[in-house]
XYZ file of C-alpha atoms in Angstrom:
356
model
C -5.715 -28.993 -12.105
C -2.809 -27.178 -10.475
C -0.983 -26.975 -13.792
C -4.048 -25.781 -15.649
C -4.675 -23.001 -13.146
C -1.090 -21.803 -12.666
C -1.043 -17.992 -12.392
C 1.632 -17.673 -15.049
C 1.354 -19.521 -18.342
C 4.200 -21.856 -19.249
C 3.289 -21.460 -22.908
C 2.540 -18.124 -24.511
C -0.630 -19.520 -26.110
C -2.859 -18.170 -23.350
C -6.145 -18.868 -25.107
C -5.177 -22.463 -25.841
C -4.376 -23.058 -22.198
C -7.633 -21.502 -21.043
C -9.573 -23.731 -23.450
C -7.633 -26.723 -22.157
C -8.406 -25.782 -18.540
C -12.131 -25.388 -19.326
C -12.256 -28.766 -21.033
C -10.219 -30.538 -18.358
C -12.700 -29.391 -15.702
C -15.684 -30.419 -17.796
C -17.012 -26.860 -17.821
C -19.555 -25.670 -20.384
C -17.738 -23.673 -23.140
C -19.814 -20.507 -22.779
C -18.565 -16.872 -22.764
C -19.015 -16.189 -19.054
C -17.009 -19.298 -18.158
C -14.165 -18.263 -20.475
C -14.190 -14.863 -18.772
C -13.938 -16.475 -15.330
C -11.074 -18.775 -16.350
C -9.243 -15.950 -18.089
C -9.355 -13.732 -14.998
C -8.258 -16.648 -12.813
C -5.561 -17.787 -15.202
C -3.702 -14.487 -15.545
C -3.214 -14.531 -11.790
C -4.308 -10.946 -11.066
C -6.774 -12.219 -8.445
C -5.069 -14.929 -6.320
C -8.237 -15.621 -4.303
C -10.215 -16.298 -7.471
C -7.434 -18.539 -8.818
C -7.307 -20.519 -5.577
C -11.078 -20.899 -5.194
C -11.590 -21.962 -8.802
C -8.855 -24.578 -8.453
C -10.466 -25.814 -5.238
C -13.694 -26.650 -7.082
C -11.905 -29.527 -8.802
C -13.207 -31.266 -11.884
C -16.866 -31.330 -10.870
C -17.699 -27.647 -10.622
C -21.364 -26.873 -11.242
C -22.473 -23.893 -13.316
C -24.092 -22.431 -10.201
C -20.752 -22.567 -8.359
C -18.956 -20.944 -11.284
C -21.567 -18.185 -11.572
C -21.308 -17.545 -7.827
C -17.530 -17.142 -8.168
C -17.996 -14.756 -11.098
C -20.525 -12.680 -9.227
C -18.382 -12.478 -6.072
C -14.977 -11.837 -7.643
C -15.812 -10.148 -10.943
C -19.018 -8.385 -9.972
C -20.765 -9.685 -13.071
C -24.235 -11.044 -12.335
C -24.745 -10.738 -16.087
C -27.506 -13.312 -16.385
C -29.577 -11.717 -13.603
C -29.208 -8.199 -15.023
C -30.158 -9.249 -18.542
C -33.049 -11.426 -17.372
C -34.462 -8.568 -15.269
C -34.079 -6.111 -18.142
C -35.728 -8.597 -20.498
C -38.675 -9.086 -18.124
C -39.132 -5.325 -17.704
C -38.954 -4.740 -21.433
C -41.462 -7.491 -22.196
C -43.839 -6.042 -19.587
C -43.566 -2.494 -20.940
C -44.053 -3.633 -24.531
C -47.097 -5.665 -23.518
C -48.596 -2.603 -21.780
C -47.828 -0.451 -24.810
C -49.489 -2.905 -27.183
C -52.598 -2.985 -24.988
C -52.764 0.815 -25.040
C -52.437 0.898 -28.817
C -55.063 -1.804 -29.273
C -57.458 0.138 -27.050
C -56.738 3.290 -29.034
C -57.328 1.426 -32.281
C -60.642 0.081 -30.976
C -61.686 3.552 -29.814
C -60.848 5.112 -33.185
C -62.656 2.350 -35.065
C -65.794 2.941 -32.969
C -65.543 6.691 -33.510
C -65.054 6.212 -37.237
C -68.070 3.927 -37.384
C -70.176 6.476 -35.517
C -69.123 9.265 -37.894
C -70.039 7.131 -40.881
C -73.473 6.220 -39.553
C -74.256 9.803 -38.521
C -73.158 11.172 -41.876
C -75.362 8.654 -43.631
C -78.397 9.573 -41.506
C -78.143 13.339 -41.972
C -77.259 13.168 -45.657
C -80.765 11.976 -46.473
C -83.130 14.929 -47.087
C -86.111 12.787 -46.174
C -84.783 12.548 -42.591
C -83.788 16.194 -42.433
C -85.092 17.921 -39.262
C -83.970 20.239 -36.479
C -84.285 17.467 -33.900
C -82.167 15.130 -36.005
C -79.426 17.732 -36.452
C -79.513 18.647 -32.753
C -79.294 14.994 -31.773
C -76.463 14.370 -34.228
C -74.506 17.375 -32.984
C -74.900 16.284 -29.365
C -73.883 12.728 -30.166
C -70.868 13.775 -32.228
C -69.776 16.306 -29.606
C -69.878 13.720 -26.838
C -68.140 11.057 -28.956
C -65.484 13.504 -30.106
C -64.777 14.626 -26.543
C -64.562 11.042 -25.343
C -62.252 10.095 -28.217
C -59.977 13.089 -27.624
C -59.837 12.354 -23.892
C -59.056 8.703 -24.595
C -56.390 9.764 -27.065
C -54.798 12.021 -24.468
C -54.798 9.164 -21.963
C -53.222 6.897 -24.579
C -50.582 9.501 -25.390
C -49.802 9.851 -21.690
C -49.561 6.083 -21.363
C -47.258 5.869 -24.371
C -45.009 8.556 -22.869
C -44.898 6.682 -19.555
C -44.104 3.371 -21.253
C -41.412 5.123 -23.292
C -39.867 6.547 -20.116
C -39.908 3.121 -18.475
C -38.181 1.532 -21.469
C -35.623 4.345 -21.521
C -34.891 3.587 -17.859
C -34.272 -0.063 -18.772
C -31.877 1.121 -21.485
C -30.031 3.329 -19.002
C -29.739 0.437 -16.566
C -28.284 -1.773 -19.286
C -25.872 0.992 -20.335
C -24.714 1.363 -16.736
C -24.307 -2.393 -16.409
C -22.250 -2.481 -19.585
C -20.068 0.337 -18.277
C -19.439 -1.573 -15.056
C -18.925 -4.873 -16.882
C -16.372 -3.220 -19.192
C -14.372 -1.574 -16.380
C -11.461 -3.226 -14.619
C -12.321 -3.113 -10.919
C -8.706 -2.677 -9.793
C -7.386 -0.022 -12.176
C -10.709 1.684 -13.082
C -9.820 1.697 -16.765
C -11.350 -0.471 -19.504
C -10.948 -4.228 -19.107
C -10.139 -7.005 -21.561
C -13.763 -7.396 -22.590
C -13.959 -3.731 -23.603
C -10.579 -3.976 -25.341
C -11.674 -6.929 -27.469
C -14.828 -5.064 -28.470
C -12.946 -1.866 -29.340
C -10.186 -3.627 -31.274
C -12.736 -5.626 -33.258
C -14.162 -2.351 -34.591
C -10.878 -0.757 -35.654
C -11.188 -2.002 -39.232
C -14.703 -0.631 -39.652
C -13.112 2.618 -40.860
C -10.292 1.718 -43.302
C -9.588 5.330 -44.289
C -8.163 6.168 -40.829
C -6.023 3.032 -40.440
C -2.725 4.793 -41.370
C -3.274 7.049 -38.340
C -4.582 4.382 -35.962
C -2.139 2.598 -33.663
C -2.404 -0.317 -31.279
C 0.020 0.007 -28.382
C 0.688 -2.947 -26.056
C 2.566 -2.349 -22.815
C 3.854 -4.653 -20.104
C 5.271 -3.842 -16.658
C 8.864 -5.100 -16.507
C 9.654 -7.904 -14.040
C 6.250 -7.677 -12.416
C 6.380 -11.257 -11.113
C 9.456 -10.295 -9.111
C 7.520 -7.404 -7.570
C 4.688 -9.711 -6.498
C 7.110 -12.315 -5.176
C 9.120 -9.738 -3.222
C 6.369 -7.537 -1.785
C 3.155 -9.529 -2.159
C 0.045 -9.177 -4.306
C -1.505 -6.262 -2.358
C 1.550 -4.140 -3.222
C 1.425 -5.452 -6.788
C -2.216 -4.393 -7.037
C -1.386 -0.860 -5.871
C 1.395 -0.639 -8.437
C -0.952 -1.839 -11.182
C -3.483 0.833 -10.241
C -0.770 3.503 -10.176
C 0.660 2.460 -13.538
C -2.838 2.609 -15.054
C -3.287 6.098 -13.601
C 0.069 7.256 -15.012
C -0.796 5.911 -18.471
C -4.240 7.515 -18.410
C -2.886 10.894 -17.278
C -0.252 11.000 -20.030
C -2.558 10.534 -23.020
C -5.478 12.476 -24.472
C -8.966 11.761 -23.182
C -9.965 10.218 -26.514
C -7.218 7.574 -26.340
C -8.676 4.193 -25.414
C -6.764 2.679 -22.489
C -7.381 -0.823 -21.123
C -5.887 -3.397 -18.834
C -5.610 -6.298 -21.263
C -4.003 -8.840 -18.929
C -2.413 -9.276 -15.516
C 0.304 -6.637 -15.856
C -0.452 -5.831 -19.485
C -2.068 -2.695 -20.847
C -3.310 -1.675 -24.286
C -4.017 1.631 -25.976
C -5.765 2.421 -29.232
C -4.483 5.779 -30.449
C -6.301 7.488 -33.321
C -5.233 10.464 -35.402
C -1.460 10.189 -34.951
C 1.506 9.248 -37.129
C 3.984 6.558 -35.998
C 6.434 9.260 -34.879
C 3.743 10.928 -32.796
C 2.703 7.610 -31.264
C 6.344 7.003 -30.332
C 6.380 10.367 -28.539
C 3.291 9.294 -26.576
C 4.917 5.984 -25.653
C 8.121 7.689 -24.580
C 6.192 10.168 -22.451
C 4.494 7.303 -20.602
C 7.751 5.352 -20.259
C 9.659 8.293 -18.826
C 6.810 9.215 -16.459
C 6.988 5.737 -14.917
C 10.758 5.533 -14.983
C 11.078 8.731 -12.959
C 8.199 8.087 -10.570
C 8.899 7.029 -6.991
C 7.068 3.922 -5.793
C 7.515 3.986 -2.019
C 5.442 3.029 1.012
C 4.764 6.344 2.763
C 4.575 4.694 6.186
C 7.394 2.146 6.151
C 9.605 3.918 3.657
C 10.068 0.706 1.640
C 11.016 1.496 -1.959
C 9.261 -0.739 -4.491
C 10.986 0.730 -7.496
C 12.191 1.262 -9.976
C 9.046 0.424 -11.948
C 9.494 0.453 -15.701
C 7.392 -0.505 -18.677
C 8.064 -1.878 -22.134
C 5.884 -0.909 -25.084
C 5.357 -2.161 -28.623
C 3.059 -0.688 -31.219
C 1.894 -1.125 -34.790
C -0.271 0.887 -37.170
C -3.607 -0.322 -38.484
C -2.403 0.024 -42.081
C 0.288 -2.613 -41.396
C -2.328 -5.359 -41.023
C -5.485 -6.631 -42.701
C -7.469 -7.447 -39.574
C -7.429 -7.042 -35.781
C -5.696 -10.387 -35.231
C -2.703 -9.464 -37.387
C -2.566 -5.963 -35.882
C -2.434 -7.457 -32.397
C 0.265 -9.921 -33.467
C 2.342 -7.086 -34.941
C 2.108 -4.954 -31.801
C 2.827 -8.016 -29.664
C 5.894 -8.779 -31.776
C 7.180 -5.247 -31.200
C 6.551 -5.625 -27.459
C 8.408 -8.936 -27.500
C 11.419 -7.227 -29.077
C 11.258 -4.403 -26.520
C 11.399 -6.997 -23.752
C 14.191 -8.994 -25.378
C 16.407 -6.010 -26.123
C 16.661 -4.696 -22.584
C 13.159 -3.671 -21.424
C 12.128 -0.123 -20.476
C 11.807 0.936 -24.093
C 9.231 1.466 -26.858
C 9.552 -0.231 -30.250
C 7.578 0.317 -33.441
C 6.751 -2.779 -35.474
C 8.508 -2.971 -38.813
C 7.863 -5.377 -41.662
C 10.345 -8.226 -41.546
C 10.721 -8.024 -37.785
C 11.552 -11.523 -36.639
C 8.632 -13.472 -35.201
C 10.344 -16.398 -33.529
C 7.789 -17.029 -30.816
C 4.181 -18.156 -30.506
C 2.133 -14.993 -30.153
C -0.852 -14.597 -27.862
C -4.329 -14.596 -29.344
C -6.127 -11.275 -29.031
C -9.801 -12.238 -28.859
C -10.739 -13.545 -25.436
C -14.422 -12.570 -25.345
C -16.782 -13.427 -28.171
C -20.365 -12.315 -28.585
């Protein structure tokens, strides 16, 4: 168990190790469990890693869900179940309203038909008959219109209630797709965004995937502790976010790893973006304002590839990861663009952690 839950992977096949850990604990292979093990395995939350390991090989689903809710703020099942119940209730009310309206209109239609038949016969023609028919039709028409207005009001109310459910789900998705530490998109949101990159082939030559990794971050955690490491992670995320356009997708894709999806730029322009981020971090002071302890220098390595260099998200991720690997192995604190023929002499990480 200790090996399976080690904060840092011994092999670079992160997904394989997570799958192994899930199986070794006898845990159900469902998406929310993979999410929990992924967050614990990358070591960004030591308390979660420790508590999950403490459950041993007989963890119940209730215990796992409680850990997820407490450490990841998910509560996904509860949110979805509540939304489902609300939606079912509103739809049921709406159907009842429409059935009542249909019944009312059918009765009104029947009354019109019978009255028309009665007054169309000349043998029954009389002032009293016409007066009675007018009174009856007037009352029925007024009742039908009033009922219709009530139905319309009910439909509007039901529509507003369902729209509120939609807003609640949208807000939940926003929270579920946000990294609680850095306040940028998390790995779940990254997987979803990257999966859609190839939906628009025409823009692939100007779409880049950038992967970035804080240099020697383990040493920072070992030297100053995880609370300091967390503050540095949040600061790095803020520096990255502030040095790119608002439309650039920025996510924390792993423990000390970040990802960007940049659209509408050539490779040379993407390199300029990467260099701007790298220099901003390189020149930034990371110091405790109270104790004066200097945590720096903090640097970052980046690798990127263009969408047109791959046929699918998996290959694009592998290309960008290869470039990042070369940036790390050639001295760190640099940005490298993936080029065809670049040596791939390592086992790359899989990109898709969360599946629908």
